[in-house]
Amino acid sequence: MGGDAVIHIEHLSKSYESEKGAKTYVLDNVSLDIPRGEFHVFRGWSGCGKSTLLNVIAGFVPKSGGRVTVNGRDIEGPGRERGVVFQNADAAIFPWNTVWKNVEYGLRIKGTPKAERDAIVRRCIKIVGLETHENKYPDELSGGMKQRVQIARSIANDSEILIMDEPFGALDAQTRRLMQKEVVGIWKETGKTILFVTHDIQEAVSLGQKVSIMSRSPNATIIETIEIGVPYPRKINNAQVADFIQRIQGFFDVEYEI
Ligand SMILES: Nc1ncnc2c1ncn2[C@@H]1O[C@H](COP(=O)(O)OP(=O)(O)O)[C@@H](O)[C@H]1O
Ligand SMILES: [Mg+2]
């Protein structure tokens, strides 16, 4: 595949205007290149603009300045090549559809023929380990299972980029570790580019090939991008992993001035 940037962010800024017309820059001068197939994690203070950044890349929110391209094209809105997994699965999957139908949804819209559709849905449900639950409705599923439905749907849609905004934030510790393993597995199996936001430093270091550290808003930016050169699967008690956790923690123990 090579090292071509699938996502290119150059001097990106995003401001919101108050009712009185005062502008606040949430993001200011964010620049980043994400190579194809990279697992890239963003870690920052609560309210620093992580979701805003992902929403600009997803095409849900227009930027105020700078440039963001996906595969060399300026973003004009959401696109099929960018699948989004939200923190709150309840808001993202249809309660009136079974697991199977939820995963199948995008393929139906696309008009994928039934035989092909069935094969894809079966494969994606298997990847996230929901084979025995495919006929259940969301209200029969745990939070972790609903998140898997979202993830399976993104994979079924075959979006080359997965944008995940604190997807495991609401899960208990055990389910969370399980899901972390699964996401690394999916990433290895599919070679997708993953953008993943978390406020959990252990999670960041367990998952990311790179971790971008964001400063506080207003005028938040990426302070540093750290390459986590530790092979997978990563154990948090591994000395190298522990060092990275400590190093990243260091950014958040002190007020950071840039
Ligand atoms: N639609 C909006 N209008 C005005 N301010 C917003 C809007 N969306 C987000 N913000 C503000 O932008 C800042 C960053 O929000 P967000 O991107 O959700 O942060 P994070 O995901 O890092 O917690 C916050 O101060 C938030 O209040
Ligand atoms: Mg957020």
PDB file of C-alpha atoms and ligand atoms in Angstrom:
ATOM      1  CA  MET A   1       0.000   0.000   0.000  1.00  0.00           C
ATOM      2  CA  GLY A   2       2.849   2.420   0.749  1.00  0.00           C
ATOM      3  CA  GLY A   3       2.819   5.453   2.965  1.00  0.00           C
ATOM      4  CA  ASP A   4       0.314   7.644   1.125  1.00  0.00           C
ATOM      5  CA  ALA A   5      -1.819   9.826   3.377  1.00  0.00           C
ATOM      6  CA  VAL A   6      -5.461   8.801   3.254  1.00  0.00           C
ATOM      7  CA  ILE A   7      -6.319  11.770   5.461  1.00  0.00           C
ATOM      8  CA  HIS A   8      -4.522  15.054   5.145  1.00  0.00           C
ATOM      9  CA  ILE A   9      -5.227  17.844   7.623  1.00  0.00           C
ATOM     10  CA  GLU A  10      -3.548  21.184   7.115  1.00  0.00           C
ATOM     11  CA  HIS A  11      -3.962  24.230   9.372  1.00  0.00           C
ATOM     12  CA  LEU A  12      -7.494  23.180  10.230  1.00  0.00           C
ATOM     13  CA  SER A  13      -9.527  25.526  12.390  1.00  0.00           C
ATOM     14  CA  LYS A  14     -13.074  25.275  13.655  1.00  0.00           C
ATOM     15  CA  SER A  15     -14.939  28.040  15.404  1.00  0.00           C
ATOM     16  CA  TYR A  16     -18.425  28.334  16.819  1.00  0.00           C
ATOM     17  CA  GLU A  17     -20.215  31.633  17.026  1.00  0.00           C
ATOM     18  CA  SER A  18     -22.197  32.651  20.101  1.00  0.00           C
ATOM     19  CA  GLU A  19     -25.627  34.266  19.752  1.00  0.00           C
ATOM     20  CA  LYS A  20     -23.925  37.621  20.219  1.00  0.00           C
ATOM     21  CA  GLY A  21     -21.599  36.843  17.338  1.00  0.00           C
ATOM     22  CA  ALA A  22     -18.424  36.191  19.349  1.00  0.00           C
ATOM     23  CA  LYS A  23     -16.279  33.506  17.750  1.00  0.00           C
ATOM     24  CA  THR A  24     -14.600  30.802  19.802  1.00  0.00           C
ATOM     25  CA  TYR A  25     -12.015  28.665  18.082  1.00  0.00           C
ATOM     26  CA  VAL A  26     -12.377  25.124  19.374  1.00  0.00           C
ATOM     27  CA  LEU A  27      -9.664  23.849  17.024  1.00  0.00           C
ATOM     28  CA  ASP A  28      -6.850  26.041  15.826  1.00  0.00           C
ATOM     29  CA  ASN A  29      -4.121  25.120  13.384  1.00  0.00           C
ATOM     30  CA  VAL A  30      -4.416  21.339  13.476  1.00  0.00           C
ATOM     31  CA  SER A  31      -2.162  19.612  10.957  1.00  0.00           C
ATOM     32  CA  LEU A  32      -1.815  15.864  10.576  1.00  0.00           C
ATOM     33  CA  ASP A  33      -1.290  13.219   7.917  1.00  0.00           C
ATOM     34  CA  ILE A  34      -2.729   9.773   8.456  1.00  0.00           C
ATOM     35  CA  PRO A  35      -1.257   7.089   6.200  1.00  0.00           C
ATOM     36  CA  ARG A  36      -3.487   4.415   4.718  1.00  0.00           C
ATOM     37  CA  GLY A  37      -4.023   1.506   7.082  1.00  0.00           C
ATOM     38  CA  GLU A  38      -2.881   3.351  10.194  1.00  0.00           C
ATOM     39  CA  PHE A  39      -4.521   2.918  13.591  1.00  0.00           C
ATOM     40  CA  HIS A  40      -4.470   6.495  14.878  1.00  0.00           C
ATOM     41  CA  VAL A  41      -5.670   7.396  18.358  1.00  0.00           C
ATOM     42  CA  PHE A  42      -6.533  10.870  19.661  1.00  0.00           C
ATOM     43  CA  ARG A  43      -6.289  11.602  23.353  1.00  0.00           C
ATOM     44  CA  GLY A  44      -7.162  14.910  24.952  1.00  0.00           C
ATOM     45  CA  TRP A  45      -8.956  16.686  27.755  1.00  0.00           C
ATOM     46  CA  SER A  46     -12.695  16.433  27.930  1.00  0.00           C
ATOM     47  CA  GLY A  47     -14.158  19.225  25.814  1.00  0.00           C
ATOM     48  CA  CYS A  48     -10.934  19.856  23.887  1.00  0.00           C
ATOM     49  CA  GLY A  49     -12.515  19.245  20.515  1.00  0.00           C
ATOM     50  CA  LYS A  50     -11.891  15.562  19.805  1.00  0.00           C
ATOM     51  CA  SER A  51     -15.451  14.956  18.619  1.00  0.00           C
ATOM     52  CA  THR A  52     -15.379  18.214  16.679  1.00  0.00           C
ATOM     53  CA  LEU A  53     -12.244  17.031  14.869  1.00  0.00           C
ATOM     54  CA  LEU A  54     -13.740  13.616  14.052  1.00  0.00           C
ATOM     55  CA  ASN A  55     -17.011  15.234  12.978  1.00  0.00           C
ATOM     56  CA  VAL A  56     -15.172  17.504  10.547  1.00  0.00           C
ATOM     57  CA  ILE A  57     -13.350  14.473   9.103  1.00  0.00           C
ATOM     58  CA  ALA A  58     -16.626  12.510   8.981  1.00  0.00           C
ATOM     59  CA  GLY A  59     -18.205  15.423   7.105  1.00  0.00           C
ATOM     60  CA  PHE A  60     -20.937  16.140   9.650  1.00  0.00           C
ATOM     61  CA  VAL A  61     -19.534  19.522  10.654  1.00  0.00           C
ATOM     62  CA  PRO A  62     -18.051  22.109   8.263  1.00  0.00           C
ATOM     63  CA  LYS A  63     -14.573  23.420   9.003  1.00  0.00           C
ATOM     64  CA  SER A  64     -13.889  27.130   9.464  1.00  0.00           C
ATOM     65  CA  GLY A  65     -10.432  27.257   7.921  1.00  0.00           C
ATOM     66  CA  GLY A  66      -7.585  25.195   6.595  1.00  0.00           C
ATOM     67  CA  ARG A  67      -7.807  22.055   4.533  1.00  0.00           C
ATOM     68  CA  VAL A  68      -8.942  18.482   5.124  1.00  0.00           C
ATOM     69  CA  THR A  69      -8.780  15.906   2.365  1.00  0.00           C
ATOM     70  CA  VAL A  70      -9.716  12.236   2.187  1.00  0.00           C
ATOM     71  CA  ASN A  71      -7.945  10.357  -0.588  1.00  0.00           C
ATOM     72  CA  GLY A  72      -6.842  13.722  -1.939  1.00  0.00           C
ATOM     73  CA  ARG A  73     -10.355  15.179  -2.187  1.00  0.00           C
ATOM     74  CA  ASP A  74     -11.748  18.015  -0.099  1.00  0.00           C
ATOM     75  CA  ILE A  75     -14.512  16.920   2.241  1.00  0.00           C
ATOM     76  CA  GLU A  76     -17.947  18.114   1.204  1.00  0.00           C
ATOM     77  CA  GLY A  77     -20.045  15.976   3.539  1.00  0.00           C
ATOM     78  CA  PRO A  78     -20.291  12.404   4.788  1.00  0.00           C
ATOM     79  CA  GLY A  79     -19.077   9.726   2.387  1.00  0.00           C
ATOM     80  CA  ARG A  80     -19.352   5.990   2.059  1.00  0.00           C
ATOM     81  CA  GLU A  81     -15.603   5.534   2.469  1.00  0.00           C
ATOM     82  CA  ARG A  82     -15.888   6.922   6.024  1.00  0.00           C
ATOM     83  CA  GLY A  83     -17.827   4.755   8.468  1.00  0.00           C
ATOM     84  CA  VAL A  84     -18.597   6.252  11.856  1.00  0.00           C
ATOM     85  CA  VAL A  85     -18.976   4.391  15.138  1.00  0.00           C
ATOM     86  CA  PHE A  86     -20.530   6.632  17.760  1.00  0.00           C
ATOM     87  CA  GLN A  87     -20.152   6.464  21.518  1.00  0.00           C
ATOM     88  CA  ASN A  88     -23.856   5.888  21.932  1.00  0.00           C
ATOM     89  CA  ALA A  89     -24.933   2.812  19.949  1.00  0.00           C
ATOM     90  CA  ASP A  90     -28.587   3.414  20.846  1.00  0.00           C
ATOM     91  CA  ALA A  91     -28.578   6.532  18.721  1.00  0.00           C
ATOM     92  CA  ALA A  92     -26.902   4.777  15.823  1.00  0.00           C
ATOM     93  CA  ILE A  93     -28.702   1.463  15.284  1.00  0.00           C
ATOM     94  CA  PHE A  94     -32.372   0.905  14.468  1.00  0.00           C
ATOM     95  CA  PRO A  95     -34.336  -0.507  17.438  1.00  0.00           C
ATOM     96  CA  TRP A  96     -36.959  -1.992  15.103  1.00  0.00           C
ATOM     97  CA  ASN A  97     -34.407  -4.007  13.144  1.00  0.00           C
ATOM     98  CA  THR A  98     -32.652  -7.225  14.140  1.00  0.00           C
ATOM     99  CA  VAL A  99     -28.868  -7.461  14.342  1.00  0.00           C
ATOM    100  CA  TRP A 100     -28.863  -8.956  10.852  1.00  0.00           C
ATOM    101  CA  LYS A 101     -31.051  -6.203   9.365  1.00  0.00           C
ATOM    102  CA  ASN A 102     -29.051  -3.468  11.057  1.00  0.00           C
ATOM    103  CA  VAL A 103     -25.806  -4.815   9.614  1.00  0.00           C
ATOM    104  CA  GLU A 104     -27.463  -5.310   6.216  1.00  0.00           C
ATOM    105  CA  TYR A 105     -28.905  -1.799   6.038  1.00  0.00           C
ATOM    106  CA  GLY A 106     -26.182  -0.007   4.066  1.00  0.00           C
ATOM    107  CA  LEU A 107     -25.880  -2.878   1.576  1.00  0.00           C
ATOM    108  CA  ARG A 108     -29.617  -2.723   0.876  1.00  0.00           C
ATOM    109  CA  ILE A 109     -29.374   1.011   0.243  1.00  0.00           C
ATOM    110  CA  LYS A 110     -26.461   0.363  -2.105  1.00  0.00           C
ATOM    111  CA  GLY A 111     -28.519  -2.278  -3.931  1.00  0.00           C
ATOM    112  CA  THR A 112     -26.097  -5.153  -3.327  1.00  0.00           C
ATOM    113  CA  PRO A 113     -27.721  -8.366  -4.661  1.00  0.00           C
ATOM    114  CA  LYS A 114     -29.173 -10.668  -2.000  1.00  0.00           C
ATOM    115  CA  ALA A 115     -26.739 -13.586  -2.259  1.00  0.00           C
ATOM    116  CA  GLU A 116     -23.731 -11.286  -2.024  1.00  0.00           C
ATOM    117  CA  ARG A 117     -25.397  -9.274   0.731  1.00  0.00           C
ATOM    118  CA  ASP A 118     -26.083 -12.370   2.810  1.00  0.00           C
ATOM    119  CA  ALA A 119     -22.485 -13.513   2.502  1.00  0.00           C
ATOM    120  CA  ILE A 120     -21.133 -10.113   3.564  1.00  0.00           C
ATOM    121  CA  VAL A 121     -23.537  -9.761   6.497  1.00  0.00           C
ATOM    122  CA  ARG A 122     -22.726 -13.288   7.694  1.00  0.00           C
ATOM    123  CA  ARG A 123     -19.004 -12.610   7.521  1.00  0.00           C
ATOM    124  CA  CYS A 124     -19.236  -9.260   9.339  1.00  0.00           C
ATOM    125  CA  ILE A 125     -21.459 -10.631  12.087  1.00  0.00           C
ATOM    126  CA  LYS A 126     -18.918 -13.418  12.530  1.00  0.00           C
ATOM    127  CA  ILE A 127     -15.992 -10.993  12.751  1.00  0.00           C
ATOM    128  CA  VAL A 128     -17.621  -9.256  15.731  1.00  0.00           C
ATOM    129  CA  GLY A 129     -18.753 -12.566  17.255  1.00  0.00           C
ATOM    130  CA  LEU A 130     -22.526 -12.072  17.110  1.00  0.00           C
ATOM    131  CA  GLU A 131     -23.393 -15.222  15.094  1.00  0.00           C
ATOM    132  CA  THR A 132     -25.678 -16.585  17.773  1.00  0.00           C
ATOM    133  CA  HIS A 133     -27.497 -13.262  18.186  1.00  0.00           C
ATOM    134  CA  GLU A 134     -28.231 -12.287  14.599  1.00  0.00           C
ATOM    135  CA  ASN A 135     -32.007 -12.490  14.977  1.00  0.00           C
ATOM    136  CA  LYS A 136     -32.181 -10.482  18.166  1.00  0.00           C
ATOM    137  CA  TYR A 137     -33.417  -6.919  18.461  1.00  0.00           C
ATOM    138  CA  PRO A 138     -31.238  -4.191  20.027  1.00  0.00           C
ATOM    139  CA  ASP A 139     -33.206  -4.145  23.279  1.00  0.00           C
ATOM    140  CA  GLU A 140     -32.215  -7.800  23.785  1.00  0.00           C
ATOM    141  CA  LEU A 141     -28.513  -6.925  23.550  1.00  0.00           C
ATOM    142  CA  SER A 142     -25.950  -5.623  26.025  1.00  0.00           C
ATOM    143  CA  GLY A 143     -24.170  -2.312  25.432  1.00  0.00           C
ATOM    144  CA  GLY A 144     -21.084  -4.133  24.159  1.00  0.00           C
ATOM    145  CA  MET A 145     -23.125  -6.190  21.725  1.00  0.00           C
ATOM    146  CA  LYS A 146     -24.823  -3.082  20.363  1.00  0.00           C
ATOM    147  CA  GLN A 147     -21.416  -1.540  19.790  1.00  0.00           C
ATOM    148  CA  ARG A 148     -20.439  -4.662  17.858  1.00  0.00           C
ATOM    149  CA  VAL A 149     -23.513  -4.222  15.673  1.00  0.00           C
ATOM    150  CA  GLN A 150     -22.351  -0.695  14.823  1.00  0.00           C
ATOM    151  CA  ILE A 151     -18.853  -1.964  14.071  1.00  0.00           C
ATOM    152  CA  ALA A 152     -20.162  -4.859  11.934  1.00  0.00           C
ATOM    153  CA  ARG A 153     -22.326  -2.429   9.984  1.00  0.00           C
ATOM    154  CA  SER A 154     -19.332  -0.184   9.257  1.00  0.00           C
ATOM    155  CA  ILE A 155     -17.321  -3.170   8.063  1.00  0.00           C
ATOM    156  CA  ALA A 156     -20.230  -4.450   5.958  1.00  0.00           C
ATOM    157  CA  ASN A 157     -20.421  -1.059   4.287  1.00  0.00           C
ATOM    158  CA  ASP A 158     -16.746  -1.636   3.571  1.00  0.00           C
ATOM    159  CA  SER A 159     -15.812   1.898   4.410  1.00  0.00           C
ATOM    160  CA  GLU A 160     -12.052   1.999   4.142  1.00  0.00           C
ATOM    161  CA  ILE A 161     -11.885   4.410   7.061  1.00  0.00           C
ATOM    162  CA  LEU A 162     -13.397   3.738  10.483  1.00  0.00           C
ATOM    163  CA  ILE A 163     -14.011   6.804  12.619  1.00  0.00           C
ATOM    164  CA  MET A 164     -14.607   5.782  16.213  1.00  0.00           C
ATOM    165  CA  ASP A 165     -15.527   8.392  18.813  1.00  0.00           C
ATOM    166  CA  GLU A 166     -15.055   6.956  22.315  1.00  0.00           C
ATOM    167  CA  PRO A 167     -16.845   3.803  21.165  1.00  0.00           C
ATOM    168  CA  PHE A 168     -16.211   1.910  24.408  1.00  0.00           C
ATOM    169  CA  GLY A 169     -16.766   4.790  26.794  1.00  0.00           C
ATOM    170  CA  ALA A 170     -19.912   3.357  28.295  1.00  0.00           C
ATOM    171  CA  LEU A 171     -18.735  -0.258  28.628  1.00  0.00           C
ATOM    172  CA  ASP A 172     -17.587  -2.100  31.727  1.00  0.00           C
ATOM    173  CA  ALA A 173     -13.859  -2.837  31.995  1.00  0.00           C
ATOM    174  CA  GLN A 174     -14.086  -6.488  30.946  1.00  0.00           C
ATOM    175  CA  THR A 175     -16.246  -5.895  27.859  1.00  0.00           C
ATOM    176  CA  ARG A 176     -14.030  -2.989  26.993  1.00  0.00           C
ATOM    177  CA  ARG A 177     -10.894  -5.149  26.932  1.00  0.00           C
ATOM    178  CA  LEU A 178     -12.700  -7.702  24.810  1.00  0.00           C
ATOM    179  CA  MET A 179     -13.792  -5.036  22.347  1.00  0.00           C
ATOM    180  CA  GLN A 180     -10.289  -3.577  22.217  1.00  0.00           C
ATOM    181  CA  LYS A 181      -8.976  -6.984  21.173  1.00  0.00           C
ATOM    182  CA  GLU A 182     -11.694  -7.284  18.565  1.00  0.00           C
ATOM    183  CA  VAL A 183     -10.999  -3.900  17.054  1.00  0.00           C
ATOM    184  CA  VAL A 184      -7.291  -4.714  16.749  1.00  0.00           C
ATOM    185  CA  GLY A 185      -8.319  -8.041  15.158  1.00  0.00           C
ATOM    186  CA  ILE A 186     -10.648  -6.313  12.688  1.00  0.00           C
ATOM    187  CA  TRP A 187      -7.980  -3.771  11.845  1.00  0.00           C
ATOM    188  CA  LYS A 188      -5.418  -6.519  11.182  1.00  0.00           C
ATOM    189  CA  GLU A 189      -7.880  -8.558   9.161  1.00  0.00           C
ATOM    190  CA  THR A 190      -9.186  -5.721   7.011  1.00  0.00           C
ATOM    191  CA  GLY A 191      -6.279  -3.271   6.827  1.00  0.00           C
ATOM    192  CA  LYS A 192      -8.635  -0.350   7.357  1.00  0.00           C
ATOM    193  CA  THR A 193      -7.522   3.071   8.486  1.00  0.00           C
ATOM    194  CA  ILE A 194      -8.867   3.663  11.989  1.00  0.00           C
ATOM    195  CA  LEU A 195      -9.308   7.009  13.760  1.00  0.00           C
ATOM    196  CA  PHE A 196     -10.128   6.375  17.366  1.00  0.00           C
ATOM    197  CA  VAL A 197     -10.837   8.834  20.164  1.00  0.00           C
ATOM    198  CA  THR A 198     -10.468   7.865  23.787  1.00  0.00           C
ATOM    199  CA  HIS A 199      -9.836   9.638  27.060  1.00  0.00           C
ATOM    200  CA  ASP A 200      -8.420   6.389  28.479  1.00  0.00           C
ATOM    201  CA  ILE A 201      -4.625   6.454  28.214  1.00  0.00           C
ATOM    202  CA  GLN A 202      -4.280   2.677  28.649  1.00  0.00           C
ATOM    203  CA  GLU A 203      -6.729   2.174  25.815  1.00  0.00           C
ATOM    204  CA  ALA A 204      -4.813   4.667  23.663  1.00  0.00           C
ATOM    205  CA  VAL A 205      -1.520   2.847  24.202  1.00  0.00           C
ATOM    206  CA  SER A 206      -3.079  -0.608  23.829  1.00  0.00           C
ATOM    207  CA  LEU A 207      -4.564   0.244  20.442  1.00  0.00           C
ATOM    208  CA  GLY A 208      -2.757   2.964  18.557  1.00  0.00           C
ATOM    209  CA  GLN A 209       0.188   2.729  16.229  1.00  0.00           C
ATOM    210  CA  LYS A 210       0.255   6.450  16.862  1.00  0.00           C
ATOM    211  CA  VAL A 211      -1.329   8.547  19.587  1.00  0.00           C
ATOM    212  CA  SER A 212      -1.975  12.242  18.955  1.00  0.00           C
ATOM    213  CA  ILE A 213      -2.094  14.324  22.103  1.00  0.00           C
ATOM    214  CA  MET A 214      -4.423  17.308  21.994  1.00  0.00           C
ATOM    215  CA  SER A 215      -4.154  20.478  24.050  1.00  0.00           C
ATOM    216  CA  ARG A 216      -7.074  22.083  25.855  1.00  0.00           C
ATOM    217  CA  SER A 217      -9.643  24.150  24.021  1.00  0.00           C
ATOM    218  CA  PRO A 218     -10.141  26.907  23.082  1.00  0.00           C
ATOM    219  CA  ASN A 219      -7.586  26.866  20.281  1.00  0.00           C
ATOM    220  CA  ALA A 220      -6.894  23.189  20.786  1.00  0.00           C
ATOM    221  CA  THR A 221      -4.327  21.592  18.550  1.00  0.00           C
ATOM    222  CA  ILE A 222      -2.210  18.447  18.378  1.00  0.00           C
ATOM    223  CA  ILE A 223       0.747  18.959  20.700  1.00  0.00           C
ATOM    224  CA  GLU A 224       2.565  15.813  19.734  1.00  0.00           C
ATOM    225  CA  THR A 225       2.027  12.566  17.887  1.00  0.00           C
ATOM    226  CA  ILE A 226       3.718   9.631  19.554  1.00  0.00           C
ATOM    227  CA  GLU A 227       4.544   6.438  17.704  1.00  0.00           C
ATOM    228  CA  ILE A 228       3.884   3.404  19.872  1.00  0.00           C
ATOM    229  CA  GLY A 229       6.409   0.959  18.493  1.00  0.00           C
ATOM    230  CA  VAL A 230       5.234  -2.071  20.441  1.00  0.00           C
ATOM    231  CA  PRO A 231       3.987  -5.209  18.662  1.00  0.00           C
ATOM    232  CA  TYR A 232       0.401  -6.425  19.173  1.00  0.00           C
ATOM    233  CA  PRO A 233      -1.166  -7.844  21.231  1.00  0.00           C
ATOM    234  CA  ARG A 234      -0.031  -5.359  23.856  1.00  0.00           C
ATOM    235  CA  LYS A 235      -0.177  -6.076  27.532  1.00  0.00           C
ATOM    236  CA  ILE A 236      -0.491  -3.129  29.880  1.00  0.00           C
ATOM    237  CA  ASN A 237       2.030  -4.617  32.284  1.00  0.00           C
ATOM    238  CA  ASN A 238       4.649  -4.821  29.523  1.00  0.00           C
ATOM    239  CA  ALA A 239       7.504  -2.446  30.454  1.00  0.00           C
ATOM    240  CA  GLN A 240       7.495  -0.601  27.110  1.00  0.00           C
ATOM    241  CA  VAL A 241       3.721  -0.143  27.217  1.00  0.00           C
ATOM    242  CA  ALA A 242       3.952   1.112  30.793  1.00  0.00           C
ATOM    243  CA  ASP A 243       6.592   3.651  29.697  1.00  0.00           C
ATOM    244  CA  PHE A 244       4.333   4.992  26.944  1.00  0.00           C
ATOM    245  CA  ILE A 245       1.405   5.223  29.358  1.00  0.00           C
ATOM    246  CA  GLN A 246       3.569   7.211  31.754  1.00  0.00           C
ATOM    247  CA  ARG A 247       4.894   9.422  29.003  1.00  0.00           C
ATOM    248  CA  ILE A 248       1.415  10.278  27.770  1.00  0.00           C
ATOM    249  CA  GLN A 249       0.170  10.747  31.322  1.00  0.00           C
ATOM    250  CA  GLY A 250       2.910  13.358  31.642  1.00  0.00           C
ATOM    251  CA  PHE A 251       1.131  15.584  29.126  1.00  0.00           C
ATOM    252  CA  PHE A 252      -1.925  15.674  31.315  1.00  0.00           C
ATOM    253  CA  ASP A 253      -0.331  16.077  34.741  1.00  0.00           C
ATOM    254  CA  VAL A 254       0.830  19.593  33.987  1.00  0.00           C
ATOM    255  CA  GLU A 255      -0.769  22.566  32.316  1.00  0.00           C
ATOM    256  CA  TYR A 256       0.560  22.481  28.814  1.00  0.00           C
ATOM    257  CA  GLU A 257       1.553  25.728  27.187  1.00  0.00           C
ATOM    258  CA  ILE A 258       2.201  25.800  23.477  1.00  0.00           C
TER     259      ILE A 258
HETATM  260  N1  LIG B   1     -22.526  22.854  17.915  1.00  0.00           N
HETATM  261  C1  LIG B   1     -21.755  23.500  18.800  1.00  0.00           C
HETATM  262  N2  LIG B   1     -21.935  24.814  19.070  1.00  0.00           N
HETATM  263  C2  LIG B   1     -21.156  25.473  19.931  1.00  0.00           C
HETATM  264  N3  LIG B   1     -20.150  24.905  20.615  1.00  0.00           N
HETATM  265  C3  LIG B   1     -19.898  23.603  20.394  1.00  0.00           C
HETATM  266  C4  LIG B   1     -20.690  22.818  19.486  1.00  0.00           C
HETATM  267  N4  LIG B   1     -20.205  21.546  19.474  1.00  0.00           N
HETATM  268  C5  LIG B   1     -19.171  21.526  20.346  1.00  0.00           C
HETATM  269  N5  LIG B   1     -18.989  22.758  20.895  1.00  0.00           N
HETATM  270  C6  LIG B   1     -17.946  23.106  21.871  1.00  0.00           C
HETATM  271  O1  LIG B   1     -16.712  22.723  21.365  1.00  0.00           O
HETATM  272  C7  LIG B   1     -15.851  22.263  22.401  1.00  0.00           C
HETATM  273  C8  LIG B   1     -15.328  20.896  22.042  1.00  0.00           C
HETATM  274  O2  LIG B   1     -16.388  19.947  22.050  1.00  0.00           O
HETATM  275  P1  LIG B   1     -16.148  18.437  21.648  1.00  0.00           P
HETATM  276  O3  LIG B   1     -15.552  18.395  20.294  1.00  0.00           O
HETATM  277  O4  LIG B   1     -17.424  17.724  21.857  1.00  0.00           O
HETATM  278  O5  LIG B   1     -15.052  17.985  22.722  1.00  0.00           O
HETATM  279  P2  LIG B   1     -14.562  16.513  23.170  1.00  0.00           P
HETATM  280  O6  LIG B   1     -15.134  15.528  22.224  1.00  0.00           O
HETATM  281  O7  LIG B   1     -13.065  16.590  23.135  1.00  0.00           O
HETATM  282  O8  LIG B   1     -15.043  16.308  24.563  1.00  0.00           O
HETATM  283  C9  LIG B   1     -16.668  22.299  23.674  1.00  0.00           C
HETATM  284  O9  LIG B   1     -16.339  23.466  24.379  1.00  0.00           O
HETATM  285  C10 LIG B   1     -18.084  22.343  23.183  1.00  0.00           C
HETATM  286  O10 LIG B   1     -18.895  23.027  24.084  1.00  0.00           O
HETATM  287 MG    MG B   2     -16.376  13.895  22.460  1.00  0.00          MG
END
